[in-house]
XYZ file of C-alpha atoms in Angstrom:
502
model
C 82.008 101.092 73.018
C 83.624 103.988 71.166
C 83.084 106.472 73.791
C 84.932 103.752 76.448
C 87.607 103.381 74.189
C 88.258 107.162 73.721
C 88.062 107.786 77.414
C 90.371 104.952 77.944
C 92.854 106.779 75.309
C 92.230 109.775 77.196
C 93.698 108.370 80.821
C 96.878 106.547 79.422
C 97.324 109.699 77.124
C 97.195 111.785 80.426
C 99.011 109.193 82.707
C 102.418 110.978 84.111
C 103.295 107.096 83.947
C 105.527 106.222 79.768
C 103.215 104.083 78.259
C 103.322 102.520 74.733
C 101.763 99.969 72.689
C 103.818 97.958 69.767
C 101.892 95.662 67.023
C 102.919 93.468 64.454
C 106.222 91.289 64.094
C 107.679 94.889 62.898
C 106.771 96.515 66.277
C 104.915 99.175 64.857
C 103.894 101.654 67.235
C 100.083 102.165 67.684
C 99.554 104.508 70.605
C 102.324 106.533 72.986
C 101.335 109.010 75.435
C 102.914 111.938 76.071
C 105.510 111.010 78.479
C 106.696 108.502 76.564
C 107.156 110.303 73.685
C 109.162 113.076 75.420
C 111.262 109.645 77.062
C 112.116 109.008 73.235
C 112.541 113.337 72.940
C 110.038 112.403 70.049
C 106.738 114.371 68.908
C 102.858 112.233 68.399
C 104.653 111.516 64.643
C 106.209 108.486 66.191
C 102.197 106.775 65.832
C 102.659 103.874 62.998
C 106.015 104.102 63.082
C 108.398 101.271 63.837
C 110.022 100.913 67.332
C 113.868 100.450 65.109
C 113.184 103.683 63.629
C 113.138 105.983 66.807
C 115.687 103.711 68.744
C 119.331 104.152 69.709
C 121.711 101.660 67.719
C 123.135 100.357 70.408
C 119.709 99.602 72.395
C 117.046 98.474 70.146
C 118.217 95.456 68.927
C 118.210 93.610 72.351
C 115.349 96.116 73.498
C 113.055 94.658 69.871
C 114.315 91.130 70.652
C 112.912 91.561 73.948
C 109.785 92.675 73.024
C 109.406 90.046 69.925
C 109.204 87.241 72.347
C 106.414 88.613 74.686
C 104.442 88.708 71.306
C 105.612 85.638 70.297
C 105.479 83.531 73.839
C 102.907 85.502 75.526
C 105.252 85.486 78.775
C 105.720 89.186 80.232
C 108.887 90.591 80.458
C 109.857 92.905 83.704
C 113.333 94.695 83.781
C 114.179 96.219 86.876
C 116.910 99.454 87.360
C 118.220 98.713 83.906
C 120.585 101.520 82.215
C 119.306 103.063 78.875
C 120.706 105.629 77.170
C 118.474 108.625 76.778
C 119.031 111.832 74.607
C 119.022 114.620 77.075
C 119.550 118.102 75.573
C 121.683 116.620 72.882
C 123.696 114.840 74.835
C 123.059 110.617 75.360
C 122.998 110.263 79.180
C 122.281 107.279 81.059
C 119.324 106.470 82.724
C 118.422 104.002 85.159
C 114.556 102.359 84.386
C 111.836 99.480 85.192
C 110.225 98.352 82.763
C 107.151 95.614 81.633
C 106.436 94.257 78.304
C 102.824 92.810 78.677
C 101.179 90.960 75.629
C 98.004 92.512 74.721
C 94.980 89.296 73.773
C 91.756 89.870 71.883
C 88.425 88.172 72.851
C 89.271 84.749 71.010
C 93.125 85.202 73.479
C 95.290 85.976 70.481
C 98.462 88.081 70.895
C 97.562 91.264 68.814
C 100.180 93.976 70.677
C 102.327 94.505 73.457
C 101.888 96.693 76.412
C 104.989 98.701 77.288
C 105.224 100.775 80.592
C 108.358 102.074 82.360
C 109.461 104.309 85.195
C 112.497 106.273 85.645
C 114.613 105.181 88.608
C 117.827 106.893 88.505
C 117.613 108.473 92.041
C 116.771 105.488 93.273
C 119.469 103.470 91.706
C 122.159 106.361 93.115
C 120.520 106.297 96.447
C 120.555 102.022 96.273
C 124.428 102.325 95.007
C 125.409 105.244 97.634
C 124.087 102.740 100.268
C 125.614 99.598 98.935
C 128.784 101.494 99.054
C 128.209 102.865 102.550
C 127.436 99.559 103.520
C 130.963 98.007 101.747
C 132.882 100.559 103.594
C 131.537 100.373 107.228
C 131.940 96.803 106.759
C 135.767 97.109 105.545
C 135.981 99.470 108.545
C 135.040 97.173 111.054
C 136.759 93.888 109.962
C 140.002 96.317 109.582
C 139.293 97.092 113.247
C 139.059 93.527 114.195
C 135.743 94.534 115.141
C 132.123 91.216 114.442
C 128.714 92.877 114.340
C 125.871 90.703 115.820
C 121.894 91.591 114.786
C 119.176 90.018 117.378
C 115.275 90.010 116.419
C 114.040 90.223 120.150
C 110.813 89.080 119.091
C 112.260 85.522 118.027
C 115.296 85.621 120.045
C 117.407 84.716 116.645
C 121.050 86.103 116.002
C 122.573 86.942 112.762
C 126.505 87.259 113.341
C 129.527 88.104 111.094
C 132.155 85.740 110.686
C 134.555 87.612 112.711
C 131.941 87.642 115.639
C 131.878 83.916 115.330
C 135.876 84.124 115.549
C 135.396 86.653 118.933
C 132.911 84.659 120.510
C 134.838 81.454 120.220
C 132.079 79.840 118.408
C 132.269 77.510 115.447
C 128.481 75.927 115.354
C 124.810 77.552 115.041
C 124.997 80.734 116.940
C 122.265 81.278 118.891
C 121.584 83.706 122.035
C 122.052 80.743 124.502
C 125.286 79.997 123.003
C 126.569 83.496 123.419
C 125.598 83.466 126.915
C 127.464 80.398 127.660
C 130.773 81.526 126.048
C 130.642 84.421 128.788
C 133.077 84.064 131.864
C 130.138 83.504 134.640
C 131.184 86.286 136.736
C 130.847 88.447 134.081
C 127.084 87.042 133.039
C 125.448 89.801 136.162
C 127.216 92.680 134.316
C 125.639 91.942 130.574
C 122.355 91.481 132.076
C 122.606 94.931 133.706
C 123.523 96.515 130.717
C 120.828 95.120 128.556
C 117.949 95.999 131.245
C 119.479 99.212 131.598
C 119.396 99.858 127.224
C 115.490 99.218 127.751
C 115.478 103.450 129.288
C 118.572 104.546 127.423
C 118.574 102.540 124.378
C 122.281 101.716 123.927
C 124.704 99.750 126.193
C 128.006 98.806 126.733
C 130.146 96.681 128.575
C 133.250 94.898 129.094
C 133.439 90.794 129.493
C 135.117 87.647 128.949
C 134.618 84.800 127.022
C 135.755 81.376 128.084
C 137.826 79.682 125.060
C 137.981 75.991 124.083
C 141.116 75.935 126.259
C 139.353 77.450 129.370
C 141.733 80.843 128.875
C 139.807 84.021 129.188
C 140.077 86.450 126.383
C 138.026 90.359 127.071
C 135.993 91.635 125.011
C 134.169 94.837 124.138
C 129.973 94.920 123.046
C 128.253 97.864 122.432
C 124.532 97.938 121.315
C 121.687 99.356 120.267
C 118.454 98.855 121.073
C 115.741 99.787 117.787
C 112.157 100.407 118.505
C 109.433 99.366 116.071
C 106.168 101.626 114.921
C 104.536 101.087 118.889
C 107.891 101.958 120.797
C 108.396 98.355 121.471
C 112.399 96.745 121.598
C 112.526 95.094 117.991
C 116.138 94.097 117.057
C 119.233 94.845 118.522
C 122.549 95.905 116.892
C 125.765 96.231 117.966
C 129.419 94.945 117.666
C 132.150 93.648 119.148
C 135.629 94.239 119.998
C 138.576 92.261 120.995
C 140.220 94.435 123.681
C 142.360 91.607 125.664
C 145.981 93.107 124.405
C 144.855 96.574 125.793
C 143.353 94.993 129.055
C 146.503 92.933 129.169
C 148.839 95.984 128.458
C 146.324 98.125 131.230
C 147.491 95.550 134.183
C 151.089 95.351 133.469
C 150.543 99.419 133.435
C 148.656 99.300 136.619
C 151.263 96.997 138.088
C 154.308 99.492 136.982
C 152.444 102.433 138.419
C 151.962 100.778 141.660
C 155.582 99.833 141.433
C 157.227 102.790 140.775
C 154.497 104.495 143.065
C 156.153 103.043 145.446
C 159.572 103.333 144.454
C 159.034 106.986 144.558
C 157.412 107.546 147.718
C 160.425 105.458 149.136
C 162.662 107.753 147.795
C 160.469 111.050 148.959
C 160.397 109.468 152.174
C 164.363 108.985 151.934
C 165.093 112.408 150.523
C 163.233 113.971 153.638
C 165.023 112.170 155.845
C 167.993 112.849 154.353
C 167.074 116.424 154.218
C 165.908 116.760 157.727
C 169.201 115.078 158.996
C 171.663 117.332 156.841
C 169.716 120.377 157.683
C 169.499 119.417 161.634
C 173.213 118.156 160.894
C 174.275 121.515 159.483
C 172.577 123.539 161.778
C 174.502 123.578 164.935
C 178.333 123.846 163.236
C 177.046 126.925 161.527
C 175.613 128.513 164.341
C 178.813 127.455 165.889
C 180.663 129.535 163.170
C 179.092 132.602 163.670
C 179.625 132.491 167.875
C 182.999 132.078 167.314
C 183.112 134.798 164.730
C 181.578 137.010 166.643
C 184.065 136.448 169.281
C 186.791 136.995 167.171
C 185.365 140.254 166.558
C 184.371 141.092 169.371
C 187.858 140.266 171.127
C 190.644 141.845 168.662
C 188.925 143.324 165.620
C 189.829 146.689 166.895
C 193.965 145.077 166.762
C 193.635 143.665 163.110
C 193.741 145.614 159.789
C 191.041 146.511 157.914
C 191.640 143.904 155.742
C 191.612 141.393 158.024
C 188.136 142.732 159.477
C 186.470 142.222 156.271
C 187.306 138.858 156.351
C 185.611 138.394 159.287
C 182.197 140.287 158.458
C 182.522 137.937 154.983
C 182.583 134.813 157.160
C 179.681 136.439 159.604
C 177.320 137.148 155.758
C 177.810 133.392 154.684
C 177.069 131.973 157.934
C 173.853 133.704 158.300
C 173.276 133.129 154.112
C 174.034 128.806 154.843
C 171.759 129.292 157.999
C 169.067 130.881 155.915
C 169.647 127.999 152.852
C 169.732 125.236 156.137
C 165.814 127.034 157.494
C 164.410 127.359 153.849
C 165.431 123.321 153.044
C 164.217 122.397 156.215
C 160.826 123.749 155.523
C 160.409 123.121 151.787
C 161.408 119.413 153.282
C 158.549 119.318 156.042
C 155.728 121.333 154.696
C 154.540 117.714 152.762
C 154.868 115.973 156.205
C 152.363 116.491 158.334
C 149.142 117.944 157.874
C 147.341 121.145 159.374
C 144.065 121.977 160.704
C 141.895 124.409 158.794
C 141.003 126.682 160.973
C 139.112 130.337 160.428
C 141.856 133.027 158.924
C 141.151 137.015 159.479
C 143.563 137.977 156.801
C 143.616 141.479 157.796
C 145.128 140.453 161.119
C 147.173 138.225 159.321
C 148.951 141.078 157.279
C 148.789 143.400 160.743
C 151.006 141.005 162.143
C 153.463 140.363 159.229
C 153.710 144.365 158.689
C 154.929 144.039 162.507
C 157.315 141.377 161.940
C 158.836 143.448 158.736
C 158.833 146.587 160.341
C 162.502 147.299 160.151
C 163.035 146.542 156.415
C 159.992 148.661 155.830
C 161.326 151.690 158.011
C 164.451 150.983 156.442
C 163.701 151.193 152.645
C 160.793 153.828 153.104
C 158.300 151.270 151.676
C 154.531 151.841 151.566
C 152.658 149.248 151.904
C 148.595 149.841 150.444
C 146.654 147.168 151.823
C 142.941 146.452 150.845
C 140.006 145.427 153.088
C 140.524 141.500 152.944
C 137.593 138.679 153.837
C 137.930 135.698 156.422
C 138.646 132.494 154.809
C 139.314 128.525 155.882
C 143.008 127.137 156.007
C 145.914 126.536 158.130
C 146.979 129.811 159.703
C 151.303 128.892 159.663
C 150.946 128.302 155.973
C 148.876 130.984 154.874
C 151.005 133.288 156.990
C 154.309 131.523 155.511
C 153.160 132.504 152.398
C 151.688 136.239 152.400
C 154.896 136.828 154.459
C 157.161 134.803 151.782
C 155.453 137.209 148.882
C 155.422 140.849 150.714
C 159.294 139.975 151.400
C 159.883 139.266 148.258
C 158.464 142.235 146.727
C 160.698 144.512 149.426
C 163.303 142.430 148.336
C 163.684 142.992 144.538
C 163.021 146.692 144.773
C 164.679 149.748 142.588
C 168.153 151.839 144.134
C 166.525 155.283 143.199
C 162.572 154.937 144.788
C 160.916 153.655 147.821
C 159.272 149.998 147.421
C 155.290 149.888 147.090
C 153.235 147.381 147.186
C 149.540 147.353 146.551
C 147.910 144.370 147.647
C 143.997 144.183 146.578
C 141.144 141.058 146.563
C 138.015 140.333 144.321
C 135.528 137.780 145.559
C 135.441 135.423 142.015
C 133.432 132.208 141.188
C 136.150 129.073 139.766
C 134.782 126.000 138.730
C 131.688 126.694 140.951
C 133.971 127.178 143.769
C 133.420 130.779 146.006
C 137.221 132.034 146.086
C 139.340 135.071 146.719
C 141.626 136.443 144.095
C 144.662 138.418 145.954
C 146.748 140.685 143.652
C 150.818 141.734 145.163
C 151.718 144.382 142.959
C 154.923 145.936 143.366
C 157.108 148.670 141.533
C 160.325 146.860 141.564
C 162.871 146.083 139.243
C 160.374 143.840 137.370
C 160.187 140.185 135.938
C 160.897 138.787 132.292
C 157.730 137.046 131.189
C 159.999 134.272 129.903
C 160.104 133.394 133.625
C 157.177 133.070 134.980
C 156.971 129.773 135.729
C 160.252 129.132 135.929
C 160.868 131.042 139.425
C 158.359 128.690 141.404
C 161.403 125.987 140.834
C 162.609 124.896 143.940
C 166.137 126.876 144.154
C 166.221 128.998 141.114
C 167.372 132.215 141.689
C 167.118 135.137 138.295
C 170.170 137.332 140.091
C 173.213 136.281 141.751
C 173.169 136.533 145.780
C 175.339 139.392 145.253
C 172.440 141.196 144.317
C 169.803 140.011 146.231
C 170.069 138.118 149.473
C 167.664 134.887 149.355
C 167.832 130.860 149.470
C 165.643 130.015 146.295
C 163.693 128.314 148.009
C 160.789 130.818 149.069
C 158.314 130.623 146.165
C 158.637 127.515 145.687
C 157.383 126.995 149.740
C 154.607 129.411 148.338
C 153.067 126.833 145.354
C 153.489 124.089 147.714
C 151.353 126.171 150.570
C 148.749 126.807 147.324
C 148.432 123.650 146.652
C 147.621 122.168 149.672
C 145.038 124.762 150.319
C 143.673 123.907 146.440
C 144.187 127.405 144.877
C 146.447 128.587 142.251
C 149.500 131.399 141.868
C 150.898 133.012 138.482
C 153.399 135.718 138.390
C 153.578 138.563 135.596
C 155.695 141.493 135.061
C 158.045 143.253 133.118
C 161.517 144.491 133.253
C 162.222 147.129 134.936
C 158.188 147.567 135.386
C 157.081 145.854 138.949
C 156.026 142.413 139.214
C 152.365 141.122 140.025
C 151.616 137.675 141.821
C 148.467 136.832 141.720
C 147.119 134.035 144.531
C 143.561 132.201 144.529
C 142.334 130.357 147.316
C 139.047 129.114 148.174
C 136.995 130.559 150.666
C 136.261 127.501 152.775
C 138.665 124.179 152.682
C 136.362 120.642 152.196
C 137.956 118.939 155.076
C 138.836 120.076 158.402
C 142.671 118.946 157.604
C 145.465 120.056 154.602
């Protein structure tokens, strides 16, 4: 019996697990192990003394009262994540604990001592409080955001639903699942069924429905969810929430409706700006060419009886005529490139530059240009554009060039990968008087012109024909420079077009 009693002593001194036992009305202590003696910061001298003695002030009265009455009514006492104050390195810091008082009975059953165990839960109690909190503000989060959360146990097919899903969902008795289902708009009962079978591979859904109020209006709403697998990969509960999003599908039609008005508003007044500009360019046409006849008859008649002054005259009228006729042919295509569309057909590009080097032949005799031209590949578009537009940028950079050296223009390609698209990059490079960076974009701008026409001869109008050709044919053009330093353009087109018409 000794040897059991000493090998008993020998486990609960060894136990990581603060045991004590207390005896008489004066809670005298008759046995602490070693963790509870370092829980007190006390040595083995604690042994016969009182429980008072090695307590805080402020704990042991209610802490002695506590134990008193197990002894006294032989009732255990449990206390679960209950703050203590604990002498840590000289300094009294709370701790959080559980703890039993459990009356110790002799062979005949009479009280003789009380059992006292306890376990240290203060990372438990932060973890329980950090959750608590978490909990608090997600819920704060989603009332603020007008927002009910729903929770389903698919095994019983119950519901548990915040109030403000009860508000969403219209419903003011028991919710249950066959409730929910009846609130929804019928058309709309197909779509929530197709996004809950579809959650059983992805796990999560999401849809958008209505829900039938008391007064038969509709009112959408939002429901996402999540499906949660138990221990066997089996659907257990679902969890989700839901939104009220009638304002924004509200505010979404009247949009839609605007859009389709003003849509329309604005391809009737495209339609009526062409026409006007096809009329006032077909208009201005024929009193213009009329102008420079009869200016060239003048001169041709009795320049050689008029003074030099008066000749001058007539070449000005001659150099506005044929700058308004050049104005009338640039409006008139910027106006009719959007009109109809062109077949994509194959494009040799290298022919394509032979034949514009033909066409500019004079102005490149005339200014001594030299024109370096790398092999180019074949690609898809429509041949008038694409030739519209290397012409519009070769005469541009002839145009723009420096007084004291010849023009040259180096115009190279790279074969380059965009977006997974197999397209040609096309560099014009010239050595002309240059182009502030500031500009860039600005010069694409449907008549804007960086010099005065008493500089440079031109309508405005021919880069921005160029971006329009681009874009039809689904590529891109940026311009770079610097004063006095050339100007680059650089064009990117795809190699093949996805339709046979642009």
């Amino acid at each position: 019996m000794q040897n059991n009693l000493i090998f008993l002593q020998d486990i609960l001194q060894q136990t990581p697990l603060p045991t004590a036992v207390y005896s008489t009305d004066d809670l005298v202590i008759s046995f602490a192990n070693s963790a509870m003696c370092n829980l007190w910061n006390k040595g083995e001298q604690v042994i016969d003394t009182k429980f008072a003695d090695i307590s805080a002030d402020f704990e042991k009265d209610s802490i002695s009262e506590e134990i008193l009455r197990v002894m006294k009514t032989g009732i255990p006492f449990l206390a679960s994540d209950r703050k203590l104050e604990t002498l840590i390195n000289g300094v009294w810091t709370p701790i959080f604990f559980n703890y039993n008082f459990t009356p110790l009975r002799n062979e005949k059953g009479i009280i003789y001592g009380v059992l006292h165990t306890c376990t240290e839960v203060t990372k438990l109690h932060e973890a329980k409080t950090k959750i608590v909190n978490s909990d608090e503000m997600l819920s704060m989060a989603i009332e603020a955001c007008g927002m009910g959360t729903y929770e389903i146990d698919v095994i019983t097919n119950t519901i548990k639903t915040s109030d403000n899903f009860k508000k969403l969902w219209c419903i003011d008795s028991e919710v249950t699942l066959e409730a929910v289902v009846a609130k929804l708009h019928p058309d709309d009962q197909q779509l929530r069924e197709k996004a809950h079978k579809d959650a059983i591979e992805n796990g999560v859904f999401c849809y958008e429905a209505r829900i039938i109020q008391k007064n038969n209006a509709e009112k959408w709403i939002k429901v996402f969810g999540k499906i949660i697998k138990n221990e066997m990969g089996e659907p257990s509960t679902v969890l989700g929430v839901v939104q009220d999003i009638h304002e924004q599908k509200e505010f979404e039609v009247e949009l839609k409706r605007k859009i389709e008005e003003s849509t329309l508003e604005l391809r009737r007044s495209n339609d009526d700006l062409l026409h006007f500009a096809n009329v006032v360019s077909h208009d201005l046409q024929e009193p213009v060419r009329k102008i420079k006849i009869f200016n060239d008859f003048l001169k041709n008649e009795i320049a050689d009886q008029l003074p030099d002054r008066s000749v001058m005259h007539l070449n000005k009228i001659a150099h506005s005529a044929n700058r308004m006729q050049s104005i009338i042919e640039g409006l008139l295509a910027y106006s009719t490139i959007d009109k109809s569309s062109q077949p994509v057909e194959k494009i040799f590009l290298n022919d394509l530059l032979d034949n514009i080097k033909t066409d500019l032949e004079l102005i490149i005799k005339e200014k001594g240009a030299i024109l370096i031209i790398s092999d180019l590949p074949e690609i898809e578009g429509a041949p008038i554009l694409i030739q519209q537009l290397f012409y519009n940028l070769i005469q541009n950079a002839l145009k723009f060039t420096k007084a004291d050296q010849p023009p040259r223009v180096i115009i190279t390609s790279t074969i380059k990968n965009i977006d997974s698209v197999e397209s040609i990059e096309i560099s014009f490079k010239d050595n002309g008087i240059g182009l502030d960076p500031l500009y860039a974009e600005k010069i694409f701008a449907a008549f804007e012109r960086l010099h005065s026409k008493n500089e440079y001869e031109g309508n405005g109008i021919g880069l921005a024909l160029c971006r329009k050709i681009i874009n039809r044919h689904n590529g891109t053009i940026m311009a770079k420079g610097e004063k006095e330093n050339g100007a680059e353009f650089i064009v990117t087109l795809p190699l093949k077009q996805n339709s046979k018409n642009i």
